[in-house]
Coordinates of N, CA and C and ligand atoms in Angstrom, one line a residue:
M1 N 110.8 136.6 122.1 CA 110.0 135.6 122.8 C 109.2 134.8 121.9
T2 N 109.1 133.5 122.1 CA 108.3 132.7 121.2 C 106.8 133.0 121.5
E3 N 106.1 133.0 120.4 CA 104.6 133.2 120.5 C 104.0 131.9 121.1
R4 N 102.9 132.1 121.7 CA 102.2 130.9 122.3 C 101.6 130.0 121.2
G5 N 102.0 128.7 121.4 CA 101.5 127.8 120.4 C 100.1 127.2 120.9
V6 N 99.5 126.5 120.0 CA 98.2 125.9 120.3 C 97.9 124.8 119.3
T7 N 97.1 123.9 119.7 CA 96.6 122.9 118.7 C 95.2 123.2 118.5
I8 N 94.8 123.3 117.2 CA 93.5 123.5 116.8 C 93.0 122.2 116.1
W9 N 92.1 121.5 116.8 CA 91.8 120.1 116.4 C 90.4 120.0 115.8
F10 N 90.4 119.7 114.5 CA 89.2 119.5 113.8 C 88.7 118.1 113.8
T11 N 87.5 117.9 114.3 CA 86.9 116.5 114.3 C 85.5 116.6 113.6
G12 N 85.1 115.5 113.0 CA 83.8 115.4 112.3 C 83.9 114.3 111.3
L13 N 82.7 114.0 110.7 CA 82.6 112.9 109.8 C 83.3 113.3 108.5
S14 N 83.6 112.3 107.7 CA 84.2 112.5 106.4 C 83.3 113.3 105.5
G15 N 83.9 114.3 104.9 CA 83.2 115.2 104.0 C 82.5 116.4 104.7
A16 N 82.6 116.4 106.1 CA 81.9 117.5 106.8 C 82.5 118.9 106.5
G17 N 83.8 118.9 106.2 CA 84.4 120.2 105.9 C 85.6 120.6 106.7
K18 N 86.1 119.6 107.4 CA 87.3 119.8 108.2 C 88.5 120.4 107.4
T19 N 88.9 119.7 106.4 CA 90.0 120.1 105.6 C 89.8 121.4 104.9
T20 N 88.6 121.6 104.4 CA 88.3 122.9 103.7 C 88.5 124.1 104.6
I21 N 88.0 124.0 105.8 CA 88.1 125.1 106.7 C 89.5 125.2 107.3
A22 N 90.1 124.0 107.6 CA 91.5 124.0 108.2 C 92.5 124.6 107.3
E23 N 92.4 124.3 106.0 CA 93.4 124.9 105.0 C 93.2 126.4 104.9
Q24 N 92.0 126.9 105.0 CA 91.8 128.3 104.9 C 92.4 129.0 106.2
L25 N 92.2 128.3 107.3 CA 92.7 128.8 108.6 C 94.2 128.9 108.5
V26 N 94.8 127.9 108.0 CA 96.3 127.9 107.9 C 96.8 129.1 107.1
Q27 N 96.1 129.4 106.0 CA 96.5 130.5 105.2 C 96.3 131.9 106.0
I28 N 95.3 132.0 106.7 CA 95.0 133.2 107.4 C 96.1 133.4 108.5
A29 N 96.3 132.3 109.3 CA 97.3 132.4 110.3 C 98.7 132.8 109.8
R30 N 99.0 132.2 108.6 CA 100.3 132.5 108.0 C 100.4 134.0 107.6
D31 N 99.3 134.4 107.0 CA 99.2 135.8 106.5 C 99.4 136.8 107.7
R32 N 99.0 136.3 108.9 CA 99.1 137.2 110.1 C 100.4 136.9 110.8
G33 N 101.3 136.3 110.2 CA 102.7 136.2 110.7 C 103.0 135.0 111.6
R34 N 102.0 134.1 111.7 CA 102.3 133.0 112.7 C 102.9 131.8 112.0
N35 N 103.7 131.0 112.7 CA 104.2 129.7 112.2 C 103.0 128.7 112.4
V36 N 102.7 128.0 111.3 CA 101.6 127.1 111.3 C 102.0 125.8 110.6
E37 N 101.5 124.7 111.1 CA 101.7 123.4 110.5 C 100.4 122.6 110.5
M38 N 100.1 121.9 109.4 CA 98.8 121.2 109.4 C 99.1 119.7 109.3
L39 N 98.4 119.0 110.1 CA 98.4 117.5 110.0 C 97.1 117.0 109.5
D40 N 97.0 116.6 108.3 CA 95.7 116.1 107.7 C 95.7 114.6 107.9
G41 N 94.6 114.1 108.4 CA 94.5 112.6 108.7 C 94.7 111.8 107.4
D42 N 94.2 112.2 106.3 CA 94.4 111.5 105.0 C 95.8 111.4 104.6
V43 N 96.5 112.5 104.9 CA 98.0 112.6 104.5 C 98.8 111.8 105.5
V44 N 98.5 111.9 106.8 CA 99.3 111.2 107.8 C 99.2 109.7 107.6
R45 N 98.0 109.2 107.1 CA 97.9 107.8 106.8 C 98.7 107.3 105.7
T46 N 99.3 108.2 104.9 CA 100.2 107.8 103.8 C 101.7 107.8 104.2
N47 N 102.0 108.3 105.4 CA 103.4 108.4 105.9 C 103.5 107.9 107.4
L48 N 103.3 108.9 108.3 CA 103.5 108.6 109.7 C 102.7 107.4 110.2
S49 N 101.5 107.2 109.6 CA 100.6 106.1 110.1 C 100.4 105.1 108.9
K50 N 101.3 105.1 108.0 CA 101.2 104.1 106.9 C 101.1 102.7 107.4
G51 N 100.1 102.0 106.8 CA 100.0 100.6 107.2 C 98.9 100.4 108.3
L52 N 98.4 101.5 108.9 CA 97.3 101.3 109.9 C 96.0 101.2 109.2
G53 N 95.1 100.5 109.7 CA 93.8 100.3 109.2 C 92.7 101.1 109.9
F54 N 91.5 100.6 109.9 CA 90.4 101.4 110.5 C 89.7 100.6 111.7
S55 N 90.4 99.7 112.3 CA 89.9 99.1 113.5 C 90.0 100.2 114.6
K56 N 89.3 99.9 115.7 CA 89.4 100.9 116.8 C 90.8 101.1 117.2
E57 N 91.6 100.0 117.4 CA 92.9 100.1 117.8 C 93.8 100.9 116.9
D58 N 93.7 100.7 115.6 CA 94.5 101.4 114.6 C 94.1 102.9 114.6
R59 N 92.8 103.2 114.6 CA 92.3 104.5 114.7 C 92.9 105.3 115.9
D60 N 92.9 104.6 117.0 CA 93.4 105.2 118.2 C 94.9 105.5 118.1
I61 N 95.6 104.6 117.6 CA 97.1 104.8 117.4 C 97.3 106.0 116.5
N62 N 96.6 106.1 115.4 CA 96.7 107.2 114.4 C 96.4 108.5 115.1
I63 N 95.4 108.6 115.9 CA 95.0 109.9 116.5 C 96.1 110.2 117.6
R64 N 96.5 109.2 118.3 CA 97.6 109.5 119.3 C 98.9 110.0 118.7
R65 N 99.2 109.5 117.5 CA 100.4 110.0 116.8 C 100.2 111.4 116.4
I66 N 99.1 111.7 115.8 CA 98.8 113.1 115.3 C 98.9 114.0 116.6
G67 N 98.2 113.6 117.6 CA 98.2 114.4 118.9 C 99.6 114.6 119.4
F68 N 100.5 113.6 119.3 CA 101.8 113.7 119.8 C 102.6 114.8 119.0
V69 N 102.5 114.7 117.7 CA 103.2 115.6 116.9 C 102.7 117.1 117.1
C70 N 101.4 117.2 117.2 CA 100.8 118.5 117.4 C 101.3 119.1 118.7
N71 N 101.4 118.3 119.7 CA 101.9 118.8 121.0 C 103.3 119.3 120.9
L72 N 104.2 118.5 120.2 CA 105.6 118.9 120.0 C 105.6 120.3 119.4
L73 N 104.8 120.5 118.3 CA 104.8 121.8 117.6 C 104.2 122.9 118.5
A74 N 103.1 122.6 119.1 CA 102.4 123.6 119.9 C 103.2 124.2 121.0
R75 N 104.0 123.3 121.7 CA 104.8 123.7 122.8 C 106.0 124.5 122.4
N76 N 106.2 124.6 121.0 CA 107.3 125.4 120.5 C 106.8 126.6 119.7
G77 N 105.6 127.0 120.1 CA 105.1 128.3 119.5 C 104.4 128.2 118.2
V78 N 104.2 126.9 117.7 CA 103.5 126.8 116.4 C 102.0 126.6 116.6
I79 N 101.3 127.1 115.6 CA 99.8 126.8 115.6 C 99.7 125.5 114.8
A80 N 99.4 124.4 115.6 CA 99.3 123.1 114.9 C 97.8 122.8 114.6
V81 N 97.6 122.5 113.4 CA 96.2 122.3 112.9 C 96.0 120.9 112.6
A82 N 95.1 120.2 113.2 CA 94.9 118.8 112.9 C 93.5 118.6 112.3
S83 N 93.5 117.8 111.2 CA 92.2 117.6 110.6 C 92.0 116.1 110.4
A84 N 91.3 115.5 111.3 CA 91.1 114.0 111.3 C 89.7 113.7 111.9
I85 N 89.1 112.6 111.3 CA 87.8 112.3 111.8 C 87.8 112.1 113.3
S86 N 88.8 111.5 113.9 CA 88.9 111.2 115.3 C 87.6 110.9 116.0
P87 N 87.1 109.7 115.7 CA 85.7 109.4 116.1 C 85.5 109.2 117.6
Y88 N 86.6 108.9 118.3 CA 86.4 108.5 119.7 C 86.7 109.6 120.7
R89 N 85.7 109.9 121.5 CA 85.8 111.1 122.5 C 86.9 110.9 123.5
A90 N 87.1 109.7 124.0 CA 88.1 109.4 125.0 C 89.5 109.7 124.5
I91 N 89.8 109.4 123.2 CA 91.1 109.6 122.6 C 91.3 111.1 122.4
R92 N 90.3 111.8 121.9 CA 90.4 113.2 121.7 C 90.7 113.9 123.1
D93 N 90.0 113.4 124.1 CA 90.2 114.0 125.4 C 91.6 113.7 126.0
E94 N 92.1 112.5 125.6 CA 93.4 112.1 126.0 C 94.5 113.0 125.4
V95 N 94.3 113.3 124.1 CA 95.2 114.2 123.4 C 95.1 115.6 124.0
R96 N 93.9 116.0 124.3 CA 93.7 117.4 124.9 C 94.5 117.5 126.2
A97 N 94.4 116.4 127.0 CA 95.1 116.4 128.3 C 96.6 116.6 128.2
T98 N 97.2 116.2 127.1 CA 98.7 116.4 127.0 C 99.0 117.8 126.7
H99 N 98.0 118.6 126.3 CA 98.3 120.0 125.8 C 98.1 121.1 126.9
D100 N 98.8 122.2 126.8 CA 98.5 123.4 127.6 C 97.3 124.2 126.9
D101 N 97.4 124.2 125.5 CA 96.4 125.0 124.8 C 95.8 124.1 123.7
F102 N 94.6 123.9 123.7 CA 93.9 123.0 122.8 C 92.5 123.5 122.5
V103 N 92.2 123.6 121.2 CA 90.9 124.1 120.8 C 90.3 123.0 119.9
E104 N 89.1 122.5 120.4 CA 88.4 121.4 119.6 C 87.4 122.1 118.7
V105 N 87.5 121.8 117.4 CA 86.5 122.4 116.5 C 85.7 121.2 115.9
Y106 N 84.4 121.2 116.2 CA 83.5 120.1 115.7 C 82.8 120.6 114.5
V107 N 83.2 120.0 113.3 CA 82.5 120.3 112.1 C 81.3 119.3 111.9
R108 N 80.1 119.8 112.2 CA 78.9 119.0 112.2 C 78.2 118.9 110.8
C109 N 77.7 117.8 110.5 CA 76.9 117.7 109.3 C 76.1 116.3 109.4
S110 N 74.9 116.3 109.0 CA 74.1 115.1 109.1 C 74.5 114.1 108.0
I111 N 74.3 112.8 108.3 CA 74.6 111.7 107.3 C 73.8 111.9 106.0
E112 N 72.6 112.4 106.2 CA 71.7 112.6 105.0 C 72.4 113.6 104.0
K113 N 72.8 114.7 104.6 CA 73.5 115.8 103.8 C 74.8 115.3 103.2
L114 N 75.5 114.5 104.0 CA 76.9 114.1 103.6 C 76.7 113.1 102.4
T115 N 75.7 112.2 102.5 CA 75.4 111.3 101.5 C 75.0 111.9 100.2
E116 N 74.3 113.0 100.3 CA 73.9 113.8 99.2 C 75.1 114.5 98.6
R117 N 76.0 115.1 99.4 CA 77.2 115.8 99.0 C 78.2 114.8 98.4
D118 N 78.4 113.7 99.1 CA 79.4 112.7 98.8 C 80.6 113.1 97.9
V119 N 81.3 114.1 98.5 CA 82.5 114.7 97.8 C 83.5 113.6 97.2
K120 N 83.7 112.6 98.0 CA 84.8 111.6 97.6 C 84.1 110.3 97.1
G121 N 82.8 110.3 97.0 CA 82.1 109.0 96.6 C 82.1 107.9 97.6
L122 N 82.5 108.2 98.8 CA 82.7 107.2 99.8 C 81.4 106.7 100.5
Y123 N 80.4 107.6 100.6 CA 79.2 107.3 101.3 C 78.4 106.2 100.5
A124 N 78.4 106.4 99.2 CA 77.7 105.4 98.3 C 78.3 104.1 98.5
K125 N 79.6 104.0 98.6 CA 80.3 102.7 98.8 C 80.1 102.2 100.2
A126 N 80.0 103.1 101.1 CA 79.8 102.6 102.5 C 78.4 102.1 102.7
L127 N 77.4 102.8 102.1 CA 76.0 102.3 102.2 C 75.8 101.0 101.4
S128 N 76.5 100.8 100.4 CA 76.3 99.5 99.6 C 77.1 98.4 100.3
G129 N 77.9 98.7 101.2 CA 78.7 97.7 101.9 C 80.1 97.4 101.3
E130 N 80.4 98.2 100.2 CA 81.7 98.0 99.5 C 82.8 98.4 100.4
I131 N 82.6 99.5 101.2 CA 83.6 99.9 102.2 C 83.0 99.5 103.6
K132 N 83.8 98.8 104.4 CA 83.4 98.4 105.7 C 83.9 99.4 106.7
N133 N 83.3 99.4 107.9 CA 83.8 100.2 109.1 C 83.9 101.7 108.7
F134 N 82.9 102.2 108.0 CA 82.9 103.6 107.6 C 82.2 104.5 108.7
T135 N 82.9 105.4 109.2 CA 82.4 106.3 110.3 C 81.1 106.9 109.9
G136 N 80.2 106.8 110.8 CA 78.9 107.4 110.7 C 77.9 106.5 110.0
V137 N 78.4 105.5 109.2 CA 77.5 104.6 108.5 C 77.6 103.2 109.2
S138 N 78.8 102.7 109.3 CA 78.9 101.3 109.9 C 80.0 101.3 110.9
D139 N 80.3 102.5 111.5 CA 81.3 102.6 112.5 C 80.9 103.8 113.4
P140 N 81.3 103.8 114.7 CA 80.8 104.9 115.5 C 81.5 106.2 115.3
Y141 N 80.7 107.3 115.6 CA 81.3 108.6 115.7 C 80.7 109.2 117.0
E142 N 81.6 109.5 117.9 CA 81.1 110.1 119.2 C 81.3 111.6 119.2
E143 N 80.2 112.3 119.1 CA 80.2 113.8 119.0 C 80.9 114.4 120.2
P144 N 81.6 115.5 120.0 CA 82.1 116.3 121.2 C 81.0 116.8 122.0
L145 N 81.1 116.8 123.3 CA 80.0 117.3 124.1 C 80.1 118.8 124.4
T146 N 81.4 119.3 124.5 CA 81.6 120.7 124.7 C 82.8 121.2 123.9
P147 N 82.7 121.2 122.6 CA 83.8 121.7 121.8 C 83.9 123.2 122.0
E148 N 85.1 123.7 121.8 CA 85.3 125.2 121.9 C 84.5 125.9 120.8
V149 N 84.5 125.2 119.6 CA 83.9 125.8 118.4 C 83.0 124.7 117.7
L150 N 81.8 125.1 117.4 CA 80.9 124.2 116.7 C 80.6 124.9 115.3
L151 N 81.0 124.2 114.2 CA 80.7 124.7 112.9 C 79.7 123.7 112.3
D152 N 78.6 124.3 111.7 CA 77.6 123.4 111.2 C 77.6 123.6 109.7
S153 N 78.2 122.7 109.0 CA 78.4 122.9 107.5 C 77.1 122.5 106.8
E154 N 76.1 122.1 107.5 CA 74.8 121.8 106.9 C 74.0 123.1 106.7
T155 N 74.2 124.0 107.6 CA 73.4 125.3 107.6 C 74.2 126.5 107.3
E156 N 75.5 126.4 107.4 CA 76.4 127.5 107.2 C 77.1 127.4 105.9
T157 N 77.5 128.6 105.3 CA 78.3 128.5 104.1 C 79.8 128.4 104.6
E158 N 80.7 128.0 103.7 CA 82.1 128.0 104.1 C 82.6 129.3 104.7
E159 N 82.2 130.4 104.1 CA 82.6 131.7 104.6 C 82.1 132.0 106.0
E160 N 80.8 131.6 106.2 CA 80.3 131.8 107.6 C 81.0 131.0 108.6
S161 N 81.3 129.7 108.3 CA 82.0 128.8 109.2 C 83.4 129.4 109.5
L162 N 84.1 129.8 108.5 CA 85.4 130.3 108.7 C 85.4 131.5 109.5
A163 N 84.5 132.4 109.2 CA 84.4 133.7 110.0 C 84.2 133.4 111.4
K164 N 83.3 132.5 111.7 CA 82.9 132.1 113.1 C 84.2 131.6 113.8
L165 N 84.9 130.7 113.2 CA 86.1 130.2 113.8 C 87.2 131.2 114.0
V166 N 87.4 132.0 113.0 CA 88.5 133.1 113.1 C 88.1 134.0 114.3
A167 N 86.9 134.4 114.4 CA 86.4 135.3 115.5 C 86.7 134.7 116.8
K168 N 86.4 133.4 117.0 CA 86.6 132.7 118.2 C 88.0 132.6 118.6
L169 N 88.9 132.3 117.6 CA 90.3 132.2 117.9 C 90.9 133.5 118.2
E170 N 90.4 134.6 117.6 CA 90.9 135.9 118.0 C 90.5 136.2 119.4
E171 N 89.3 135.9 119.8 CA 88.7 136.1 121.1 C 89.6 135.3 122.2
L172 N 90.0 134.1 121.8 CA 90.7 133.3 122.7 C 92.2 133.7 122.8
G173 N 92.6 134.6 121.9 CA 94.0 135.1 121.9 C 94.9 134.2 121.1
H174 N 94.4 133.3 120.3 CA 95.2 132.3 119.5 C 95.5 132.8 118.1
L175 N 94.9 133.9 117.7 CA 95.1 134.4 116.4 C 95.2 136.0 116.5
P176 N 96.3 136.5 116.0 CA 96.4 138.0 116.0 C 95.3 138.6 115.1
P177 N 94.9 139.8 115.5 CA 93.9 140.4 114.6 C 94.4 140.8 113.3
A178 N 93.6 140.9 112.3 CA 94.0 141.1 110.9 C 94.7 142.5 110.8
Ligands
LIG201 P1 86.5 116.6 105.4 O1 87.9 117.1 105.5 O2 85.7 116.8 106.7 O3 86.5 115.1 105.0 P2 86.3 118.2 103.0 O4 86.7 119.6 103.6 O5 87.2 117.4 102.2 O6 85.7 117.4 104.3 O7 84.9 118.4 102.2 C1 83.8 119.2 102.6 C2 82.9 119.7 101.5 O8 81.8 120.4 102.0 C3 83.6 120.6 100.5 O9 83.2 120.2 99.2 C4 83.0 122.0 100.9 O10 83.0 122.9 99.8 C5 81.6 121.6 101.4 N1 81.1 122.6 102.3 C6 79.8 123.2 102.3 N2 79.6 124.0 103.3 C7 80.7 124.0 104.1 C8 81.1 124.6 105.3 N3 80.2 125.5 106.0 N4 82.3 124.4 105.8 C9 83.1 123.5 105.2 N5 82.9 122.9 104.0 C10 81.6 123.1 103.5

């Protein structure tokens, strides 16, 4: 019998920690014998969504595409892990509605902290106006109202955030115990 698939959807501002936690989750799920696939927003924009920009329309198309692929995987027993800013609540909810099993993981961090962290040097450019339509600075981000999991990378260490997520997924029956 095929194991139950699920989409685990990471949302949050750039640099909040989505990919960091998602990649570790993928490894854990694999170690526990599950089929896993990851769709990273930055990677998808270089292939499946190549050519799309950062207008609301293009962002929505990008998220719908990622959601579509995740659903194909999840309904075939795969744990599909999506890591994308996905700033608009309505589109995230639209993707959720196509799924039987969907777990939204909000990786929260304040703009102040992200600017200080500035892992990819993007906040400095966004604040100086060199990059336009930057989520959280000059473009909207609509926080999830009731995410299944809330990780706060401002106050938690990576290890704490990951442990919290793994515990919740075990509790929901989406991850076999170690
Ligand atoms: P995103 O995928 O959201 O753009 P990244 O995962 O690329 O973000 O970068 C997040 C950065 O924040 C990494 O440098 C990571 O080490 C750091 N970080 C600090 N605390 C945490 C935490 N609790 N969870 C995830 N990342 C964290």
